[in-house]
Coordinates of C-alpha atoms in Angstrom, one line a residue:
Chain A
M1 CA -0.1 0.0 -0.2
A2 CA 1.9 3.0 -1.3
V3 CA 1.2 6.3 0.4
D4 CA 2.6 9.4 -0.6
E5 CA 4.1 10.5 2.6
S6 CA 6.3 13.2 1.3
Y7 CA 3.9 16.0 2.7
R8 CA 4.3 14.5 6.1
T9 CA 5.8 16.5 8.7
Y10 CA 4.4 14.9 11.8
S11 CA 6.1 11.6 13.0
H12 CA 5.7 9.7 16.1
P13 CA 6.1 5.9 16.6
V14 CA 2.4 5.0 17.4
Y15 CA 1.1 7.1 14.4
D16 CA 3.8 5.7 12.3
F17 CA 2.8 2.0 12.9
M18 CA -1.0 2.9 12.6
M19 CA -0.4 4.5 9.1
K20 CA 1.3 1.4 8.0
V21 CA -1.4 -1.3 9.0
P22 CA -4.0 -1.5 6.4
G23 CA -7.5 -0.3 7.4
L24 CA -6.4 1.5 10.5
D25 CA -6.7 4.7 8.8
V26 CA -10.7 4.2 9.1
M27 CA -9.9 4.2 12.7
T28 CA -8.1 7.7 12.6
T29 CA -10.9 9.1 10.8
T30 CA -13.2 7.9 13.4
V31 CA -11.0 9.3 16.1
D32 CA -11.0 12.5 14.3
K33 CA -14.8 12.8 14.5
L34 CA -14.9 11.7 18.1
L35 CA -12.1 14.5 18.9
S36 CA -14.3 16.8 16.9
F37 CA -17.3 16.0 19.1
G38 CA -15.2 16.7 22.2
S39 CA -14.0 19.9 21.2
E40 CA -17.4 21.0 20.1
A41 CA -19.2 19.9 23.3
S42 CA -16.5 21.2 25.8
L43 CA -15.9 24.5 24.6
W44 CA -13.7 26.2 27.4
I45 CA -13.9 29.9 27.0
F46 CA -11.2 32.3 27.9
P47 CA -12.8 35.9 28.2
V48 CA -11.2 39.0 27.2
A49 CA -13.9 40.9 29.0
T50 CA -13.0 44.6 28.9
S51 CA -16.1 46.5 29.1
C52 CA -20.1 46.6 28.9
C53 CA -19.9 43.4 27.0
G54 CA -17.9 41.8 29.5
I55 CA -20.8 42.4 32.1
E56 CA -23.3 40.8 29.7
F57 CA -20.9 37.9 29.2
M58 CA -20.9 37.4 33.1
A59 CA -24.6 37.2 32.7
L60 CA -24.2 34.4 30.1
A61 CA -22.0 32.5 32.5
A62 CA -24.4 33.2 35.5
S63 CA -27.5 31.5 36.5
R64 CA -30.2 32.5 34.0
V65 CA -28.6 32.0 30.7
D66 CA -26.3 29.1 31.8
A67 CA -23.5 28.5 29.4
D68 CA -22.1 25.6 31.4
R69 CA -24.9 23.3 30.2
M70 CA -23.5 23.5 26.7
G71 CA -20.1 22.4 28.1
A72 CA -18.6 25.9 28.1
I73 CA -16.9 26.4 30.9
V74 CA -15.1 30.1 31.8
R75 CA -11.4 29.7 32.5
G76 CA -9.0 32.3 33.6
S77 CA -5.9 31.1 31.7
P78 CA -5.4 31.1 28.0
R79 CA -3.5 27.9 28.1
H80 CA -6.6 25.9 29.2
S81 CA -9.1 27.4 26.7
D82 CA -10.4 26.6 23.1
V83 CA -12.3 29.9 22.5
M84 CA -11.4 33.3 23.0
I85 CA -14.5 35.4 23.5
V86 CA -13.5 39.1 22.9
A87 CA -16.2 41.2 24.7
G88 CA -15.6 44.9 24.7
T89 CA -13.8 47.7 23.3
I90 CA -10.1 47.0 22.5
T91 CA -7.9 49.9 22.4
V92 CA -4.4 50.5 21.1
K93 CA -2.7 49.8 24.4
M94 CA -4.7 46.7 24.9
A95 CA -4.5 45.1 21.4
P96 CA -0.9 43.8 21.8
R97 CA -2.0 41.9 25.0
V98 CA -4.8 40.4 23.4
K99 CA -2.8 39.2 20.5
K100 CA -0.1 37.7 23.1
L101 CA -2.8 36.0 24.9
W102 CA -4.4 34.6 21.5
D103 CA -0.8 33.3 20.5
Q104 CA -0.6 31.6 24.0
M105 CA -3.8 29.6 23.4
P106 CA -3.1 26.1 22.0
E107 CA -4.6 24.8 18.8
P108 CA -7.3 24.2 17.8
K109 CA -8.7 27.6 18.8
W110 CA -11.4 29.8 17.8
A111 CA -12.4 33.3 18.4
I112 CA -15.7 35.0 18.8
A113 CA -16.3 38.9 18.6
V114 CA -18.9 40.2 21.0
G115 CA -20.6 43.4 20.5
S116 CA -19.9 46.2 18.2
C117 CA -17.1 47.5 19.7
A118 CA -15.3 44.2 19.3
I119 CA -16.4 43.8 15.7
S120 CA -16.0 47.4 14.2
G121 CA -15.1 49.6 17.1
D122 CA -18.6 51.1 16.8
F123 CA -18.9 54.8 17.3
Y124 CA -15.7 55.0 18.9
R125 CA -13.9 53.7 15.8
N126 CA -12.7 57.2 14.7
I127 CA -11.0 57.7 18.0
Y128 CA -7.4 57.9 18.1
S129 CA -7.0 55.1 20.9
V130 CA -9.4 52.4 20.0
V131 CA -8.7 49.6 17.3
P132 CA -11.7 49.5 14.8
G133 CA -12.5 45.9 15.0
I134 CA -10.6 43.0 16.5
D135 CA -10.2 41.3 13.1
T136 CA -7.6 43.7 12.3
F137 CA -5.1 41.7 14.5
I138 CA -6.8 38.2 15.1
P139 CA -8.8 35.9 12.8
V140 CA -12.5 36.0 14.1
D141 CA -14.8 32.9 13.5
V142 CA -18.0 34.1 14.7
Y143 CA -19.5 37.6 15.1
V144 CA -22.2 38.4 17.6
P145 CA -23.5 41.7 17.1
G146 CA -25.3 44.1 19.6
C147 CA -24.4 46.8 21.9
P148 CA -24.3 44.9 24.2
P149 CA -25.7 41.7 22.9
N150 CA -28.1 39.8 25.2
P151 CA -26.6 36.8 26.7
E152 CA -29.1 34.6 24.6
A153 CA -27.6 36.1 21.4
M154 CA -23.9 35.1 22.9
M155 CA -25.2 31.8 23.3
H156 CA -26.5 31.6 19.7
G157 CA -22.9 32.7 19.0
L158 CA -21.5 29.5 20.6
I159 CA -24.0 27.5 18.8
R160 CA -23.1 28.8 15.5
L161 CA -19.5 28.1 16.5
Q162 CA -20.3 24.4 17.4
E163 CA -22.1 24.3 14.0
K164 CA -18.7 25.3 12.4
I165 CA -16.6 23.0 14.1
R166 CA -19.2 20.2 13.1
A167 CA -19.1 21.2 9.5
S168 CA -15.1 21.3 9.4
A169 CA -15.0 17.6 10.9
N170 CA -17.4 16.4 8.1
G171 CA -14.9 18.1 5.7
R172 CA -17.0 20.9 4.4
D173 CA -15.4 24.1 3.4
V174 CA -15.7 26.5 6.3
N175 CA -14.7 30.0 5.4
R176 CA -14.2 32.9 7.7
E177 CA -17.6 34.5 8.8
A178 CA -17.8 37.8 7.1
R179 CA -18.1 41.0 9.2
P180 CA -21.9 41.9 9.5
E181 CA -23.2 44.5 7.1
A182 CA -22.7 47.9 7.9
V183 CA -25.7 50.2 8.1
H184 CA -25.6 52.2 5.1
H185 CA -25.1 55.7 6.9
Q186 CA -22.1 54.3 8.9
R187 CA -18.8 54.5 7.7
L188 CA -16.7 51.4 7.4
P189 CA -13.7 51.4 9.7
R190 CA -10.4 52.5 8.1
L191 CA -8.2 49.5 8.8
P192 CA -8.6 46.5 6.3
I193 CA -8.8 43.3 8.3
L194 CA -6.0 40.6 8.0
G195 CA -5.9 38.6 4.9
D196 CA -7.8 41.3 3.0
P197 CA -6.1 42.3 -0.4
A198 CA -6.5 45.9 0.4
R199 CA -4.2 45.7 3.5
T200 CA -0.9 46.9 2.5
S201 CA 2.3 46.0 4.4
E202 CA 2.7 49.6 5.1
L203 CA 0.0 49.2 7.4
D204 CA 1.8 46.3 9.3
R205 CA 4.7 48.5 9.5
Q206 CA 2.6 51.2 11.3
Q207 CA 1.1 48.8 13.5
V208 CA 4.7 47.5 14.8
A209 CA 5.7 51.1 15.0
S210 CA 2.8 52.1 17.1
A211 CA 3.4 49.1 19.3
A212 CA 7.0 50.1 19.5
S213 CA 6.0 53.6 20.5
L214 CA 4.4 52.3 23.6
G215 CA 7.9 51.5 24.9
W216 CA 7.3 48.3 26.8
W217 CA 8.0 45.8 24.1
D218 CA 11.6 46.2 24.2
E219 CA 12.5 42.5 24.7
L220 CA 11.1 41.5 21.4
N221 CA 13.9 43.5 19.6
L222 CA 11.7 46.0 17.7
E223 CA 14.5 47.8 15.8
Q224 CA 15.3 44.4 14.2
A225 CA 11.5 43.7 13.3
L226 CA 11.3 47.3 11.8
D227 CA 14.3 46.5 9.8
S228 CA 13.0 43.4 8.2
V229 CA 9.6 45.1 7.6
A230 CA 11.6 47.9 5.9
K231 CA 13.6 45.2 3.9
D232 CA 10.6 43.8 2.8
L233 CA 9.0 46.8 1.6
A234 CA 12.3 47.6 -0.4
D235 CA 12.0 44.0 -1.9
E236 CA 8.5 44.8 -2.9
S237 CA 9.6 48.1 -4.5
E238 CA 12.3 46.4 -6.4
S239 CA 10.1 43.8 -7.7
E240 CA 7.2 46.0 -8.9
P241 CA 8.8 47.2 -12.1
K242 CA 9.6 43.5 -13.2
V243 CA 6.1 42.8 -13.2
Chain B
M1 CA -6.7 39.0 65.4
E2 CA -3.2 38.8 65.9
M3 CA -1.1 40.6 63.4
I4 CA 2.6 40.5 62.9
P5 CA 4.0 43.9 64.2
H6 CA 6.2 44.9 61.1
V7 CA 3.1 44.3 58.9
A8 CA 0.6 46.0 61.2
K9 CA 3.0 48.9 61.0
A10 CA 3.4 48.7 57.2
R11 CA -0.4 48.8 56.7
R12 CA -1.1 52.0 58.7
R13 CA 0.0 54.4 56.0
A14 CA 2.4 53.2 53.4
N15 CA 4.6 55.3 51.5
P16 CA 3.7 54.9 47.5
Y17 CA 6.8 57.0 46.5
L18 CA 9.1 54.4 48.3
D19 CA 12.5 54.6 46.9
L20 CA 13.5 50.7 46.3
G21 CA 17.0 51.8 45.9
S22 CA 17.2 52.2 49.6
Y23 CA 15.4 48.9 50.2
D24 CA 17.6 45.9 51.5
P25 CA 19.2 44.4 48.7
E26 CA 19.3 40.7 50.4
A27 CA 15.4 40.9 50.5
D28 CA 15.3 39.9 47.0
L29 CA 12.1 41.8 45.6
M30 CA 10.2 40.0 43.1
V31 CA 8.2 41.9 40.5
L32 CA 4.6 40.7 39.6
N33 CA 2.1 42.1 37.3
L34 CA -1.6 41.6 38.3
G35 CA -3.3 42.4 35.1
P36 CA -4.5 43.9 32.9
Q37 CA -6.0 40.7 31.9
H38 CA -6.7 39.1 35.0
P39 CA -9.9 37.5 36.0
S40 CA -10.2 39.4 39.3
T41 CA -9.1 42.9 38.1
H42 CA -12.6 44.1 37.5
G43 CA -11.7 45.1 33.9
V44 CA -8.5 45.9 32.2
F45 CA -6.5 47.4 35.1
R46 CA -2.7 46.6 36.0
L47 CA -1.2 46.6 39.3
K48 CA 2.7 46.3 39.4
L49 CA 3.6 44.8 42.6
Y50 CA 7.1 44.5 44.4
L51 CA 6.8 41.5 46.4
D52 CA 9.2 40.6 49.3
G53 CA 8.3 36.8 49.7
E54 CA 4.4 37.2 49.6
I55 CA 4.2 40.8 51.3
I56 CA 3.6 43.5 49.0
V57 CA 6.4 46.2 49.4
K58 CA 5.3 48.8 46.7
V59 CA 2.4 49.1 44.4
V60 CA 2.3 50.9 41.1
P61 CA -1.0 51.0 39.4
F62 CA -1.5 51.5 35.5
V63 CA -4.6 52.7 33.9
G64 CA -5.5 53.7 30.3
Y65 CA -6.2 50.2 28.8
L66 CA -9.8 51.2 28.0
H67 CA -9.3 55.0 27.1
R68 CA -12.1 55.4 24.5
G69 CA -11.7 59.1 24.2
V70 CA -15.0 60.0 25.6
E71 CA -14.3 63.4 26.4
K72 CA -12.9 64.2 23.2
L73 CA -16.1 62.7 21.3
C74 CA -18.3 65.0 23.5
E75 CA -16.7 67.8 21.5
K76 CA -17.8 66.4 18.2
L77 CA -21.3 65.1 18.9
T78 CA -24.3 67.3 19.7
M79 CA -25.7 67.2 23.5
V80 CA -28.5 64.9 22.4
Q81 CA -26.5 62.3 20.4
L82 CA -24.1 62.2 23.8
I83 CA -26.9 60.6 26.0
P84 CA -26.6 56.9 24.6
I85 CA -22.9 57.2 24.6
F86 CA -22.6 58.1 28.4
D87 CA -24.3 54.7 29.2
K88 CA -21.3 53.0 28.2
N89 CA -18.7 54.8 30.8
D90 CA -19.8 53.4 34.0
Y91 CA -21.5 50.1 32.6
V92 CA -22.6 48.8 36.0
S93 CA -24.8 51.9 36.6
P94 CA -25.6 53.4 33.3
M95 CA -28.7 55.3 34.8
M96 CA -26.3 57.4 36.9
N97 CA -24.3 58.6 33.9
E98 CA -27.3 59.6 31.8
Q99 CA -28.7 61.3 34.9
S100 CA -25.5 63.3 35.8
L101 CA -25.3 64.1 32.1
V102 CA -28.6 65.4 31.3
M103 CA -28.7 67.4 34.8
A104 CA -25.4 69.1 33.4
F105 CA -27.1 69.9 30.3
E106 CA -30.3 71.0 32.1
A107 CA -28.2 73.2 34.3
L108 CA -26.6 74.7 31.3
L109 CA -29.6 75.4 29.1
G110 CA -31.8 76.5 32.2
I111 CA -34.5 74.0 31.8
E112 CA -36.6 72.8 34.8
V113 CA -37.5 69.3 34.9
P114 CA -41.2 68.6 36.0
R115 CA -42.0 66.7 39.3
R116 CA -43.2 63.5 37.9
A117 CA -39.7 63.3 35.9
R118 CA -37.7 63.8 38.9
Y119 CA -39.5 61.1 40.8
V120 CA -39.0 58.5 38.0
R121 CA -35.4 59.3 37.7
T122 CA -35.0 59.0 41.4
L123 CA -36.8 55.5 41.1
L124 CA -34.8 54.7 38.4
A125 CA -31.5 55.5 40.0
E126 CA -32.6 53.7 43.4
L127 CA -33.2 50.5 41.4
Q128 CA -30.2 50.9 39.4
R129 CA -28.0 51.2 42.8
I130 CA -29.5 47.8 44.0
A131 CA -28.4 46.3 40.7
S132 CA -25.0 47.7 41.0
H133 CA -24.4 46.7 44.4
L134 CA -25.6 43.0 43.5
L135 CA -23.2 42.8 40.9
W136 CA -20.3 44.0 43.2
L137 CA -21.4 41.5 45.8
G138 CA -21.4 38.5 43.3
A139 CA -17.9 39.7 41.8
F140 CA -16.6 40.3 45.3
A141 CA -17.6 37.0 46.5
M142 CA -16.0 35.5 43.3
D143 CA -12.8 37.5 44.2
L144 CA -12.5 35.8 47.4
G145 CA -13.7 32.4 46.8
G146 CA -12.1 31.7 43.5
A147 CA -13.7 31.1 40.1
L148 CA -14.3 27.3 40.9
G149 CA -14.3 27.5 44.7
G150 CA -17.4 28.2 47.0
G151 CA -17.4 32.0 45.7
S152 CA -19.1 31.2 42.5
T153 CA -22.1 30.1 44.4
L154 CA -23.0 33.6 45.6
F155 CA -21.9 34.9 42.2
M156 CA -24.9 33.0 40.7
Y157 CA -27.3 34.1 43.3
C158 CA -26.7 37.9 43.0
F159 CA -27.1 37.4 39.3
R160 CA -30.2 35.7 39.7
E161 CA -31.6 38.6 41.7
R162 CA -29.9 41.2 39.2
E163 CA -31.8 39.7 36.6
L164 CA -35.0 40.7 38.2
I165 CA -34.1 44.5 38.0
L166 CA -33.0 44.3 34.5
D167 CA -36.4 42.8 33.6
V168 CA -38.1 45.6 35.3
F169 CA -36.1 47.9 33.2
E170 CA -36.3 46.2 30.1
D171 CA -40.1 46.3 30.5
L172 CA -39.7 50.3 30.9
T173 CA -37.1 51.1 28.4
G174 CA -36.7 47.8 26.0
C175 CA -33.1 47.5 26.9
R176 CA -31.5 45.4 29.5
F177 CA -28.5 47.4 29.9
H178 CA -27.9 50.7 27.8
Y179 CA -31.1 52.5 28.4
N180 CA -31.2 55.9 26.7
T181 CA -34.1 56.5 28.7
H182 CA -33.3 60.2 29.9
M183 CA -33.7 63.4 27.8
I184 CA -32.8 66.9 28.3
G185 CA -35.9 68.2 30.2
G186 CA -37.5 64.9 31.1
N187 CA -37.8 61.2 30.5
R188 CA -38.3 59.4 27.4
H189 CA -40.3 56.3 28.6
D190 CA -43.4 56.8 30.7
V191 CA -44.3 54.1 33.5
P192 CA -46.3 51.3 31.9
A193 CA -49.6 50.2 33.5
G194 CA -48.7 47.6 36.0
W195 CA -45.1 48.2 36.4
A196 CA -45.5 48.9 39.9
T197 CA -46.5 45.4 40.5
K198 CA -43.4 44.1 39.0
V199 CA -41.2 46.3 41.0
H200 CA -42.7 45.4 44.1
A201 CA -42.2 41.6 43.1
A202 CA -38.8 42.1 42.4
I203 CA -38.1 44.3 45.3
N204 CA -39.9 41.7 47.6
A205 CA -37.9 38.8 46.2
I206 CA -34.6 40.5 46.5
E207 CA -35.3 41.6 50.2
T208 CA -36.3 37.9 51.5
R209 CA -32.9 36.6 49.9
L210 CA -30.8 39.5 51.5
P211 CA -30.4 37.5 54.8
E212 CA -29.6 34.6 52.9
Y213 CA -26.6 36.2 51.5
E214 CA -25.3 37.4 54.8
T215 CA -25.6 33.8 56.2
F216 CA -23.3 32.7 53.3
L217 CA -20.8 35.5 53.3
I218 CA -21.1 38.2 55.7
T219 CA -21.1 36.0 58.8
N220 CA -19.0 33.3 57.3
D221 CA -15.5 32.9 59.5
I222 CA -13.5 32.6 56.4
Y223 CA -14.7 35.6 55.0
I224 CA -14.3 37.5 58.2
E225 CA -10.8 36.2 58.2
R226 CA -10.0 37.6 54.9
T227 CA -11.6 40.8 54.9
R228 CA -11.3 42.2 58.7
G229 CA -8.4 44.6 59.2
V230 CA -7.7 44.4 55.5
G231 CA -7.1 47.5 53.5
V232 CA -8.1 50.1 55.6
V233 CA -8.9 53.2 54.1
D234 CA -9.4 55.8 57.0
G235 CA -11.4 58.7 56.5
Q236 CA -8.7 61.2 56.6
L237 CA -6.9 59.3 53.8
S238 CA -10.3 59.4 51.9
M239 CA -10.5 62.8 51.9
D240 CA -7.0 63.5 51.2
L241 CA -7.2 61.6 47.9
G242 CA -11.1 63.0 46.9
I243 CA -12.6 59.5 47.3
T244 CA -16.2 59.5 47.7
G245 CA -19.2 56.9 48.2
P246 CA -19.0 53.8 49.9
V247 CA -15.3 53.6 50.8
L248 CA -15.4 57.3 52.2
R249 CA -18.7 56.2 54.4
A250 CA -17.0 53.0 55.6
G251 CA -13.9 55.2 56.6
G252 CA -16.3 57.0 59.3
V253 CA -17.2 60.2 57.0
D254 CA -20.9 60.8 56.9
H255 CA -21.2 62.1 53.4
D256 CA -23.8 61.4 50.8
L257 CA -24.8 63.7 47.9
R258 CA -28.4 62.3 48.1
R259 CA -28.8 64.0 51.6
D260 CA -26.1 66.8 51.6
A261 CA -26.8 68.1 48.1
P262 CA -30.3 66.9 47.3
Y263 CA -31.0 66.6 43.5
H264 CA -34.0 65.0 41.7
C265 CA -36.4 64.7 44.4
Y266 CA -34.1 63.6 47.4
D267 CA -35.3 66.8 49.3
E268 CA -38.7 65.5 49.6
I269 CA -37.6 62.0 51.0
E270 CA -35.4 61.0 53.8
V271 CA -32.2 59.3 53.2
R272 CA -30.5 57.3 55.8
V273 CA -26.9 57.3 55.3
A274 CA -25.2 54.1 56.3
T275 CA -21.8 54.5 57.7
A276 CA -19.1 52.4 59.5
T277 CA -15.9 53.3 61.2
A278 CA -13.4 50.4 60.6
G279 CA -12.8 51.4 57.1
D280 CA -11.6 47.9 56.3
C281 CA -13.1 45.6 53.3
E282 CA -15.7 44.2 56.0
A283 CA -16.9 47.7 56.7
R284 CA -17.0 48.5 52.9
A285 CA -19.3 45.5 52.4
A286 CA -21.5 46.2 55.3
V287 CA -22.0 49.7 54.1
R288 CA -23.1 48.4 50.5
M289 CA -25.4 45.8 52.0
A290 CA -27.0 48.4 54.2
E291 CA -27.3 50.6 51.1
I292 CA -29.1 47.8 49.2
R293 CA -31.8 47.8 52.3
E294 CA -31.9 51.4 51.9
S295 CA -32.7 51.6 48.4
I296 CA -35.1 49.0 48.8
R297 CA -36.9 51.1 51.4
L298 CA -36.7 54.2 48.9
V299 CA -38.1 52.5 46.0
R300 CA -41.1 51.2 48.1
E301 CA -41.6 54.5 49.4
L302 CA -41.3 56.2 45.5
I303 CA -43.1 53.6 43.7
D304 CA -46.6 54.3 44.7
N305 CA -46.3 58.0 45.2
I306 CA -45.3 58.8 41.7
P307 CA -47.0 62.4 41.1
E308 CA -49.4 62.7 38.1
G309 CA -48.2 65.3 35.5
P310 CA -46.1 65.7 32.4
L311 CA -43.1 63.7 32.1
G312 CA -41.1 66.4 30.3
A313 CA -40.5 69.9 30.3
R314 CA -42.8 72.2 28.2
K315 CA -41.8 69.9 25.3
P316 CA -38.9 67.6 25.6
I317 CA -35.9 69.0 23.9
K318 CA -34.8 66.8 21.0
T319 CA -32.4 69.1 19.3
P320 CA -31.4 72.2 21.2
L321 CA -31.2 75.1 18.7
A322 CA -27.9 76.8 18.5
E323 CA -29.2 80.0 19.9
K324 CA -30.6 78.2 22.8
A325 CA -27.2 76.7 23.6
A326 CA -25.9 78.9 26.5
K327 CA -22.4 79.7 26.6
G328 CA -21.9 79.2 30.1
H329 CA -20.7 76.5 32.1
A330 CA -22.2 74.2 34.5
Y331 CA -21.5 71.3 37.1
A332 CA -23.9 68.7 38.2
A333 CA -23.0 65.7 40.3
V334 CA -25.1 62.7 41.4
E335 CA -24.3 59.8 44.0
S336 CA -23.5 56.8 41.9
P337 CA -23.0 53.5 43.8
R338 CA -19.3 54.3 43.6
G339 CA -19.5 57.8 45.0
E340 CA -19.5 61.4 43.4
L341 CA -20.3 61.3 39.7
G342 CA -19.6 64.8 38.4
I343 CA -20.0 66.3 34.9
Y344 CA -18.8 69.8 34.3
V345 CA -19.3 71.2 30.8
I346 CA -18.8 74.3 29.2
G347 CA -21.5 75.4 26.4
G348 CA -20.9 76.6 22.8
G349 CA -18.8 74.4 21.0
D350 CA -18.9 72.7 17.5
N351 CA -22.5 72.2 15.6
K352 CA -23.3 75.8 16.2
G353 CA -23.2 75.4 19.7
A354 CA -25.2 72.1 20.1
S355 CA -22.2 70.4 21.2
P356 CA -20.1 71.2 24.5
Y357 CA -17.0 73.1 24.1
R358 CA -15.6 71.0 26.8
L359 CA -16.8 68.3 29.1
K360 CA -15.2 66.6 32.1
I361 CA -16.2 63.7 33.6
R362 CA -15.3 63.5 37.3
S363 CA -15.5 59.6 38.2
P364 CA -15.5 58.1 41.6
S365 CA -13.6 55.1 40.3
L366 CA -10.5 56.8 39.4
H367 CA -10.2 58.6 43.0
V368 CA -10.6 55.5 44.5
L369 CA -7.8 53.7 42.7
G370 CA -5.7 56.2 44.1
C371 CA -5.6 54.7 47.6
L372 CA -4.3 51.3 46.5
P373 CA -0.4 52.6 46.7
Y374 CA -1.2 53.6 50.2
I375 CA -3.0 50.7 51.7
L376 CA -1.6 47.7 49.9
P377 CA 1.8 47.5 51.1
G378 CA 2.1 45.0 54.2
H379 CA -0.7 42.8 52.7
S380 CA -0.4 39.6 50.8
V381 CA -1.0 39.3 47.0
S382 CA -4.3 37.4 48.1
D383 CA -5.2 40.5 50.1
A384 CA -4.6 42.6 47.0
V385 CA -7.3 40.8 45.3
A386 CA -9.8 41.0 48.1
V387 CA -9.0 44.9 48.3
L388 CA -9.3 45.4 44.6
G389 CA -12.8 43.9 44.8
S390 CA -13.9 45.6 47.9
V391 CA -13.3 49.2 46.2
D392 CA -15.2 48.3 43.0
P393 CA -13.5 50.3 40.4
I394 CA -15.3 50.2 36.9
M395 CA -12.6 50.8 34.4
G396 CA -14.8 52.2 31.8
E397 CA -15.3 55.1 33.9
V398 CA -11.4 55.3 35.2
D399 CA -10.2 55.5 31.5
R400 CA -13.2 57.0 29.9

């Protein structure tokens, strides 16, 4: 049984043995479904509850709208959690910390943006200190609109996330959810989200520079990072005439 | 309770400007960051703790993680547009924010509010105070007990009772949380038929359950061990730092704006101000529990005596005209659950004078946080969490 294993990067004695035995790959897919059911039915939440939506999030975890009955337990550490629920306004000062917490969470992980501040910045979006939507720096799976959304709406967000996990386990394509439509008289936030073709590398450089100007990120050697970004920019400008 | 002598000495009044260079180098200080993302910091607040073993030597608080530039926004939007935005400042008691803002604008524009609207505002304020203190009680118990310990029991119970008040508000305004029910010159939503019965039911339910909470928490030995003598903010320190509200009253200073500078219709009813003398976490909790009872009494008194009449001035002002916008200045303050919440406004700004030229929020939570460097040294780290929970800061109000 010839299996093309050139793409494989993962190796473990038990795993290698299982892949060599004929028919055992059926078991691996079954185990995969089981794991998916497990992660779907035990979503442990890491709350980044900064402002008003955080209070409604507490109501979600509390007695009337009991999120525990769906297996969604609130944990205080990102290393124990599967879902990050960002509830509330994220400011420029807080955003690097949210990103750091997101990076500390183990895979597989999902993010839910709760409330219009986390989705787009709401009416604070043009204020100098507010990030217009958390999807400018972390990938968001489910958006729950509202100011603040009811606990029932947050519960519906969790259910949508479960449906999404189930769909991905069944092999269906799960694209990232689109940001809710802006009301026609609202202006869209000025920062394009991650993965948007309109997002330039200049914007990345500016975000790194603004993080550097906070002055507490010295240990990450930001000058080096800025140099590398500048080098990338130079490479791009060189390569442009060739195209 | 026996206390180690040097700890007792440090607790009396710490020096927040302590020069650590003069500290014994063999003590091997450790720096610990509590926050900004921590389950018990009540929002995004960072405390930098210098520790000697487990005893705190020096505290440096950092704020600004929720700075949303509200005061700048006030200079761009008109007065009417600002009312729903002010709900989001102190998001545990949105009614008080609206009331303080609307009162400042009314003072600026010289608008008289009818008696019925003032009664309804008083009623809403007292209901909101109960809801806010219930949330504090649940969160405080959570801080003391830990997320998965016994503390979450009281958290669940307090939220069950808080939902009753939110239901009452939802009947009146249509919103659970951010109400937008005040207008310049009156109220937007009139009291619906049968509302008083619901309020009575909610209030009765809460009152019958209050003794249960006191059995759970206030008379619990472990609770007393964690709170008695911890985080003493005496009256003098409070007055030096401009602290108001329950923290001031727990230190023995009898000051309450509802009685001392009556607004709304507080001059027509008697407010019994609760005070304590110890100034520690236990005293602050006792003052807040007494305030819940007092608010319940006030709501009972108010709900059946709402006078007849119009709910707004001549005609509730939806868009103050530019020529009406006075170019003066005004200050209005209310007694929010956390202390004196004041709005100072200078009129005659953008939009042909319909937006303020400058607006300053005097938030009680910011002043309360100022006491932490004075009182935390000498305590252990777990006591820091208890103290932070007991002073009840709301970061949306601190950072604005």
